[in-house]
Tab-separated table of C-alpha atoms in Angstrom:
chain	number	residue	atom	x	y	z
A	6	MET	CA	197.333	99.442	167.881
A	7	LYS	CA	194.352	98.875	165.609
A	8	SER	CA	193.068	102.169	164.271
A	9	ARG	CA	190.285	103.439	162.067
A	10	GLY	CA	190.656	106.637	160.115
A	11	LEU	CA	189.998	108.656	157.006
A	12	ALA	CA	192.619	108.493	154.282
A	13	ALA	CA	193.514	109.769	150.860
A	14	LEU	CA	194.669	106.781	148.812
A	15	SER	CA	196.114	109.043	146.118
A	16	ALA	CA	196.303	112.732	145.271
A	17	SER	CA	193.160	112.520	143.151
A	18	ALA	CA	191.150	110.086	145.269
A	19	PRO	CA	188.316	111.080	147.610
A	20	ILE	CA	188.772	110.752	151.347
A	21	THR	CA	187.705	107.266	152.401
A	22	ARG	CA	187.548	105.147	155.554
A	23	PHE	CA	190.766	103.274	156.207
A	24	ASP	CA	191.802	100.639	158.763
A	25	PHE	CA	195.465	100.647	159.772
A	26	GLU	CA	197.913	99.838	162.561
A	27	ARG	CA	199.599	102.425	164.754
A	28	ARG	CA	202.817	101.593	166.577
A	29	ASP	CA	202.582	99.872	169.931
A	30	LEU	CA	202.640	101.939	173.104
A	31	GLY	CA	206.234	102.633	174.164
A	32	THR	CA	207.471	103.281	177.686
A	33	HIS	CA	207.276	107.067	177.234
A	34	ASP	CA	204.178	107.036	175.024
A	35	VAL	CA	200.611	108.132	175.615
A	36	ALA	CA	197.601	106.618	173.834
A	37	LEU	CA	194.497	108.715	173.332
A	38	ASP	CA	191.013	108.475	171.944
A	39	ILE	CA	190.469	111.367	169.552
A	40	ALA	CA	187.228	113.296	169.989
A	41	PHE	CA	187.708	115.983	167.341
A	42	ALA	CA	190.155	116.657	164.518
A	43	GLY	CA	190.357	120.016	162.784
A	44	ILE	CA	190.779	120.480	159.045
A	45	CYS	CA	193.695	122.754	158.164
A	46	HIS	CA	194.217	124.109	154.646
A	47	SER	CA	197.649	122.480	154.743
A	48	ASP	CA	195.885	119.098	154.923
A	49	ILE	CA	194.454	119.826	151.495
A	50	HIS	CA	197.806	120.953	150.097
A	51	GLN	CA	199.457	117.732	151.255
A	52	VAL	CA	196.652	115.408	150.169
A	53	ARG	CA	196.773	116.948	146.688
A	54	GLN	CA	200.592	116.874	146.567
A	55	GLU	CA	200.700	120.631	146.083
A	56	TRP	CA	203.722	120.839	148.380
A	57	GLY	CA	205.658	118.006	146.766
A	58	PRO	CA	205.540	114.183	146.721
A	59	ALA	CA	203.401	112.611	149.442
A	60	ILE	CA	203.129	109.259	151.196
A	61	PHE	CA	199.921	107.357	150.437
A	62	PRO	CA	197.691	106.126	151.947
A	63	MET	CA	197.686	109.381	153.924
A	64	VAL	CA	195.653	109.970	157.081
A	65	PRO	CA	195.786	113.776	157.454
A	66	GLY	CA	195.132	115.889	160.517
A	67	HIS	CA	197.280	117.825	162.998
A	68	GLU	CA	194.649	119.568	165.106
A	69	ILE	CA	193.816	116.842	167.598
A	70	ALA	CA	191.856	116.917	170.860
A	71	GLY	CA	191.004	113.870	172.926
A	72	THR	CA	191.392	111.916	176.154
A	73	VAL	CA	194.273	109.772	177.428
A	74	THR	CA	193.361	106.062	177.481
A	75	ALA	CA	196.708	104.433	178.321
A	76	ILE	CA	200.238	105.426	179.287
A	77	GLY	CA	203.642	103.780	179.037
A	78	ASN	CA	205.448	102.538	182.133
A	79	SER	CA	207.748	105.565	182.336
A	80	VAL	CA	205.224	108.319	181.574
A	81	THR	CA	205.133	111.102	184.184
A	82	LYS	CA	203.365	113.985	182.422
A	83	PHE	CA	199.943	112.439	181.799
A	84	LYS	CA	197.525	110.058	183.439
A	85	VAL	CA	194.567	108.116	182.088
A	86	GLY	CA	191.553	110.404	181.738
A	87	ASP	CA	193.519	113.600	181.081
A	88	LEU	CA	192.412	115.862	178.254
A	89	ILE	CA	195.201	115.971	175.683
A	90	GLY	CA	196.104	117.848	172.517
A	91	VAL	CA	198.432	117.052	169.626
A	92	GLY	CA	199.582	119.563	167.041
A	93	VAL	CA	201.687	119.846	163.904
A	94	PHE	CA	204.692	117.764	164.984
A	95	ILE	CA	205.199	114.602	167.019
A	96	ASP	CA	208.965	114.529	167.492
A	97	SER	CA	212.230	116.378	166.892
A	98	CYS	CA	215.935	115.750	167.418
A	99	ARG	CA	215.875	117.062	171.018
A	100	ILE	CA	219.584	117.981	170.937
A	101	CYS	CA	219.890	121.057	168.695
A	102	GLU	CA	219.784	124.576	170.124
A	103	SER	CA	216.220	125.135	168.897
A	104	CYS	CA	214.951	121.994	170.595
A	105	LYS	CA	216.819	122.828	173.801
A	106	ARG	CA	215.055	126.211	173.809
A	107	GLY	CA	211.635	124.602	173.399
A	108	LEU	CA	211.379	125.732	169.782
A	109	GLN	CA	210.925	122.266	168.342
A	110	GLN	CA	209.145	123.651	165.273
A	111	TYR	CA	212.507	125.076	164.191
A	112	CYS	CA	214.465	121.871	164.892
A	113	GLU	CA	217.766	122.189	163.042
A	114	ASN	CA	217.566	118.526	162.077
A	115	GLY	CA	213.931	118.735	161.021
A	116	MET	CA	210.833	118.248	163.141
A	117	THR	CA	208.770	115.108	162.535
A	118	GLY	CA	205.352	116.067	161.239
A	119	THR	CA	202.178	114.516	162.564
A	120	TYR	CA	201.437	112.833	159.224
A	121	ASN	CA	202.734	112.358	155.668
A	122	THR	CA	206.200	111.495	156.923
A	123	VAL	CA	208.258	108.697	158.442
A	124	GLU	CA	208.912	108.705	162.177
A	125	ARG	CA	212.456	109.010	163.470
A	126	ASP	CA	212.947	105.237	163.582
A	127	GLY	CA	213.114	105.426	159.799
A	128	THR	CA	210.356	102.884	159.151
A	129	THR	CA	207.094	103.842	160.894
A	130	ILE	CA	204.664	105.821	158.749
A	131	ALA	CA	203.109	108.719	160.655
A	132	TYR	CA	199.324	108.784	160.356
A	133	GLY	CA	197.434	111.880	161.470
A	134	GLY	CA	194.382	112.848	163.444
A	135	TYR	CA	191.482	111.994	161.124
A	136	SER	CA	191.214	108.871	163.240
A	137	ASN	CA	189.700	107.325	166.319
A	138	ASN	CA	192.978	107.087	168.265
A	139	PHE	CA	196.604	108.167	168.407
A	140	VAL	CA	199.941	107.289	170.027
A	141	ILE	CA	202.533	109.944	170.857
A	142	ASN	CA	205.572	110.473	173.048
A	143	GLU	CA	204.519	112.366	176.165
A	144	ASP	CA	207.025	115.163	175.480
A	145	TYR	CA	205.183	116.193	172.306
A	146	ALA	CA	201.636	116.410	173.617
A	147	VAL	CA	199.972	119.141	175.664
A	148	HIS	CA	197.381	119.322	178.423
A	149	ILE	CA	193.962	120.783	177.615
A	150	PRO	CA	192.516	122.767	180.552
A	151	ALA	CA	189.671	120.957	182.291
A	152	ASN	CA	187.305	123.927	181.953
A	153	LEU	CA	187.398	123.496	178.154
A	154	LYS	CA	186.205	119.882	178.323
A	155	LEU	CA	182.773	120.703	176.905
A	156	GLN	CA	184.312	122.695	174.042
A	157	LEU	CA	186.828	120.209	172.663
A	158	GLU	CA	185.556	120.826	169.139
A	159	GLY	CA	186.738	124.422	169.496
A	160	VAL	CA	189.992	123.386	171.157
A	161	ALA	CA	191.218	121.142	168.319
A	162	PRO	CA	192.037	124.028	165.906
A	163	LEU	CA	194.033	125.758	168.629
A	164	LEU	CA	196.746	123.132	168.083
A	165	CYS	CA	197.602	124.665	164.692
A	166	ALA	CA	195.543	127.742	163.830
A	167	GLY	CA	195.641	128.946	167.425
A	168	ILE	CA	199.346	128.588	168.123
A	169	THR	CA	200.176	129.992	164.677
A	170	LEU	CA	198.711	133.349	165.784
A	171	TYR	CA	199.470	133.217	169.492
A	172	SER	CA	203.195	132.747	168.899
A	173	PRO	CA	203.870	135.919	166.856
A	174	LEU	CA	201.637	137.997	169.102
A	175	LYS	CA	203.740	136.930	172.085
A	176	THR	CA	207.052	137.126	170.231
A	177	TRP	CA	206.428	140.723	169.155
A	178	GLY	CA	204.964	141.732	172.488
A	179	ALA	CA	201.261	142.371	171.940
A	180	LYS	CA	199.995	144.248	174.991
A	181	PRO	CA	197.679	147.064	176.072
A	182	GLY	CA	198.276	150.162	173.988
A	183	MET	CA	199.767	148.293	171.041
A	184	ARG	CA	198.050	148.792	167.684
A	185	VAL	CA	197.703	145.402	166.001
A	186	GLY	CA	196.301	144.705	162.549
A	187	ILE	CA	195.115	141.278	161.415
A	188	ILE	CA	195.074	140.833	157.631
A	189	GLY	CA	192.404	138.270	156.758
A	190	LEU	CA	189.577	136.889	158.888
A	191	GLY	CA	189.626	133.158	158.248
A	192	GLY	CA	190.672	130.126	160.252
A	193	LEU	CA	193.936	131.810	161.223
A	194	GLY	CA	192.872	135.434	161.351
A	195	HIS	CA	189.912	134.955	163.654
A	196	MET	CA	192.214	133.405	166.254
A	197	GLY	CA	194.539	136.390	165.921
A	198	VAL	CA	191.662	138.733	166.711
A	199	LYS	CA	190.668	136.780	169.814
A	200	PHE	CA	194.213	136.558	171.155
A	201	ALA	CA	195.186	140.157	170.387
A	202	HIS	CA	192.021	141.397	172.078
A	203	ALA	CA	192.620	139.219	175.142
A	204	LEU	CA	196.185	140.561	175.351
A	205	GLY	CA	194.786	144.091	175.507
A	206	ALA	CA	195.847	145.394	172.098
A	207	GLU	CA	193.815	147.743	169.910
A	208	VAL	CA	192.768	145.413	167.094
A	209	THR	CA	191.976	146.235	163.471
A	210	VAL	CA	190.846	143.605	160.966
A	211	PHE	CA	191.573	143.969	157.257
A	212	SER	CA	189.246	141.890	155.088
A	213	HIS	CA	187.875	141.929	151.547
A	214	SER	CA	184.536	140.633	152.899
A	215	PRO	CA	182.277	143.368	154.359
A	216	SER	CA	179.951	140.638	155.638
A	217	LYS	CA	182.558	139.610	158.218
A	218	GLU	CA	182.516	142.904	160.116
A	219	ARG	CA	179.922	141.768	162.646
A	220	ASP	CA	181.883	138.602	163.389
A	221	ALA	CA	185.134	140.540	163.722
A	222	LYS	CA	183.628	142.958	166.231
A	223	ALA	CA	182.074	140.086	168.198
A	224	MET	CA	185.502	138.441	168.425
A	225	GLY	CA	187.044	141.590	169.866
A	226	ALA	CA	188.099	143.757	166.922
A	227	ASP	CA	187.950	147.487	167.567
A	228	HIS	CA	188.013	148.443	163.891
A	229	PHE	CA	187.213	146.777	160.559
A	230	VAL	CA	188.635	147.871	157.211
A	231	VAL	CA	187.297	146.583	153.893
A	232	THR	CA	190.218	146.158	151.499
A	233	ARG	CA	188.342	145.932	148.207
A	234	ASP	CA	189.167	149.594	147.647
A	235	LEU	CA	192.790	150.071	148.669
A	236	ALA	CA	192.212	153.816	148.895
A	237	THR	CA	190.590	153.121	152.268
A	238	LEU	CA	194.052	152.254	153.614
A	239	LYS	CA	195.664	155.631	152.904
A	240	PRO	CA	194.339	157.358	156.056
A	241	LEU	CA	195.941	154.557	158.103
A	242	HIS	CA	199.508	155.445	157.068
A	243	LYS	CA	201.924	154.826	159.981
A	244	SER	CA	199.092	153.670	162.259
A	245	PHE	CA	200.231	150.194	163.381
A	246	ASP	CA	202.917	148.678	165.569
A	247	LEU	CA	202.318	145.116	164.393
A	248	LEU	CA	200.600	143.583	161.374
A	249	LEU	CA	199.946	139.851	161.015
A	250	ASN	CA	199.323	138.725	157.440
A	251	THR	CA	197.315	135.501	157.570
A	252	VAL	CA	196.313	135.297	153.905
A	253	SER	CA	198.019	133.186	151.254
A	254	ALA	CA	196.633	135.166	148.324
A	255	ASP	CA	199.027	137.441	146.475
A	256	LEU	CA	198.874	141.035	147.674
A	257	ASP	CA	200.937	144.195	147.413
A	258	ILE	CA	202.895	143.924	150.621
A	259	ASN	CA	204.217	147.473	150.230
A	260	ILE	CA	200.762	148.941	150.804
A	261	TYR	CA	200.693	147.291	154.220
A	262	LEU	CA	204.306	148.151	155.046
A	263	ASP	CA	203.343	151.805	154.714
A	264	LEU	CA	200.777	151.292	157.482
A	265	LEU	CA	203.526	150.499	159.998
A	266	SER	CA	204.788	153.122	162.404
A	267	LEU	CA	208.441	153.584	163.372
A	268	ASP	CA	209.993	150.194	164.218
A	269	GLY	CA	206.791	148.424	163.201
A	270	THR	CA	206.783	144.780	162.117
A	271	LEU	CA	204.781	142.924	159.492
A	272	VAL	CA	204.750	139.191	160.239
A	273	VAL	CA	204.045	136.844	157.342
A	274	ILE	CA	202.039	133.793	158.403
A	275	GLY	CA	200.137	132.813	155.264
A	276	LEU	CA	202.357	131.250	152.590
A	277	PRO	CA	202.041	133.249	149.346
A	278	GLY	CA	202.040	131.575	145.964
A	279	LYS	CA	204.981	133.651	144.743
A	280	PRO	CA	207.689	135.814	146.354
A	281	TYR	CA	206.828	139.308	147.522
A	282	ALA	CA	208.198	142.253	145.546
A	283	VAL	CA	209.301	144.479	148.410
A	284	ASN	CA	210.021	148.176	148.076
A	285	VAL	CA	213.105	148.434	150.256
A	286	GLY	CA	212.419	152.127	150.671
A	287	SER	CA	209.355	151.189	152.732
A	288	LEU	CA	211.643	149.335	155.136
A	289	LEU	CA	214.271	152.063	155.338
A	290	ASN	CA	211.760	154.841	155.887
A	291	GLY	CA	210.660	153.980	159.382
A	292	ARG	CA	213.052	151.160	160.330
A	293	ARG	CA	210.279	148.703	159.505
A	294	ARG	CA	210.670	144.943	159.460
A	295	ILE	CA	209.205	141.967	157.624
A	296	ALA	CA	209.355	138.767	159.643
A	297	GLY	CA	207.959	135.258	159.504
A	298	SER	CA	206.549	132.891	162.095
A	299	MET	CA	205.654	129.195	162.064
A	300	ILE	CA	203.424	127.516	164.684
A	301	GLY	CA	205.051	127.264	168.141
A	302	GLY	CA	207.069	124.940	170.341
A	303	ILE	CA	205.660	122.640	173.003
A	304	PRO	CA	206.182	125.058	175.947
A	305	GLN	CA	204.415	127.866	174.099
A	306	MET	CA	201.624	125.547	172.965
A	307	GLN	CA	200.991	124.686	176.603
A	308	GLU	CA	201.152	128.362	177.554
A	309	MET	CA	198.595	129.132	174.836
A	310	LEU	CA	196.178	126.445	176.013
A	311	ASP	CA	196.472	127.652	179.600
A	312	PHE	CA	195.780	131.196	178.349
A	313	CYS	CA	192.745	129.906	176.457
A	314	GLY	CA	191.493	128.218	179.592
A	315	GLU	CA	191.890	131.423	181.596
A	316	HIS	CA	190.142	133.559	178.966
A	317	SER	CA	187.634	130.971	177.654
A	318	ILE	CA	189.018	131.201	174.123
A	319	VAL	CA	188.230	128.549	171.519
A	320	SER	CA	187.973	128.509	167.754
A	321	ASP	CA	184.668	129.133	165.975
A	322	VAL	CA	183.929	125.870	164.188
A	323	GLU	CA	181.541	123.904	162.038
A	324	ILE	CA	181.330	120.313	163.273
A	325	ILE	CA	181.115	117.804	160.432
A	326	SER	CA	180.806	114.053	159.989
A	327	ALA	CA	183.334	111.818	158.256
A	328	ASP	CA	181.214	111.697	155.117
A	329	TYR	CA	181.423	115.480	154.706
A	330	VAL	CA	185.211	115.845	154.526
A	331	ASP	CA	185.472	116.095	150.732
A	332	THR	CA	182.805	118.796	150.730
A	333	ALA	CA	184.608	120.548	153.577
A	334	TYR	CA	187.808	120.528	151.527
A	335	LYS	CA	185.977	122.156	148.629
A	336	ARG	CA	184.439	124.790	150.878
A	337	THR	CA	187.768	125.480	152.582
A	338	VAL	CA	189.434	126.176	149.243
A	339	GLU	CA	186.546	128.529	148.437
A	340	SER	CA	186.914	130.279	151.835
A	341	ASP	CA	183.388	129.171	152.694
A	342	VAL	CA	183.767	128.210	156.345
A	343	GLN	CA	183.132	129.919	159.670
A	344	TYR	CA	185.842	129.530	160.731
A	345	ARG	CA	187.261	126.019	160.929
A	346	PHE	CA	185.845	122.619	160.017
A	347	VAL	CA	186.202	120.011	162.749
A	348	ILE	CA	185.541	116.298	162.274
A	349	ASP	CA	183.513	114.477	164.909
A	350	THR	CA	185.662	111.349	164.937
A	351	SER	CA	182.854	109.220	166.374
A	352	THR	CA	181.425	109.266	162.839
A	353	ILE	CA	184.486	107.603	161.275
């Protein structure tokens, strides 16, 4: 399939327009026209080879929202005209225990990422969502609720940023009466606030930016704590059942562990630059836990989108044109975005 996208030709090159071929439509494949593609900070890490060697030319993008344009002969889950989403992975082994449980993101044989990798046939380069179209096996795509059709720009980031916060909130049982803290109010954190609020939890946002308080409250936060002066955290000792750390910046994790009540859990979502130095005494004194969470499997992604449709939840975004991507990368690194950049793929 002839495709047009935006690619990095090397780790130091600007993003440029790029014509390429996607694989032909298979019997279980779905083809889609992409309407919007979100920019995730991990796109920048991979383009710049900050996470190891990369495959160039690279078409990034794993927050994809669009419309089905064609289906393979054996497809049963989608029809032409359906709204469709694609996230961080496009395949997995299907036979390991994780895959059988619908936890494809933890595939024991390695999930196949949406880009910067080779597909499971061993030869096809996977190109991502900064493009006008896409081809994917029907088992690895999700339905976008029809009532979100006019907000597809806000739906695209749900396929990574959204599921990354929805999954731990569901795993650790966010519900009415639970005291949930969201550390960081960026592309990830703002989705955590919206989901935790919709699930009925009492939500507190921790941010170093006082200017974000109004946004946090509008998204559903009950409380807002400025973390520039860590002394402000002392009165919150043993006040939370669940903390979600969405920031990648280095921080003293022990300060936040002390905010957990008995049997409380701190879930690490942002990837820190260096290992945490954990005071084990903070874990022992209160039976506290540190856990991690990574995106979500296909069943939970569909559950999340259905939940978003029911509660009218989308990401807060800035829509940009293809020519603005390099600037968007710069602003993302500087945390200067409210709260996710999304590419209008009609401009590619």
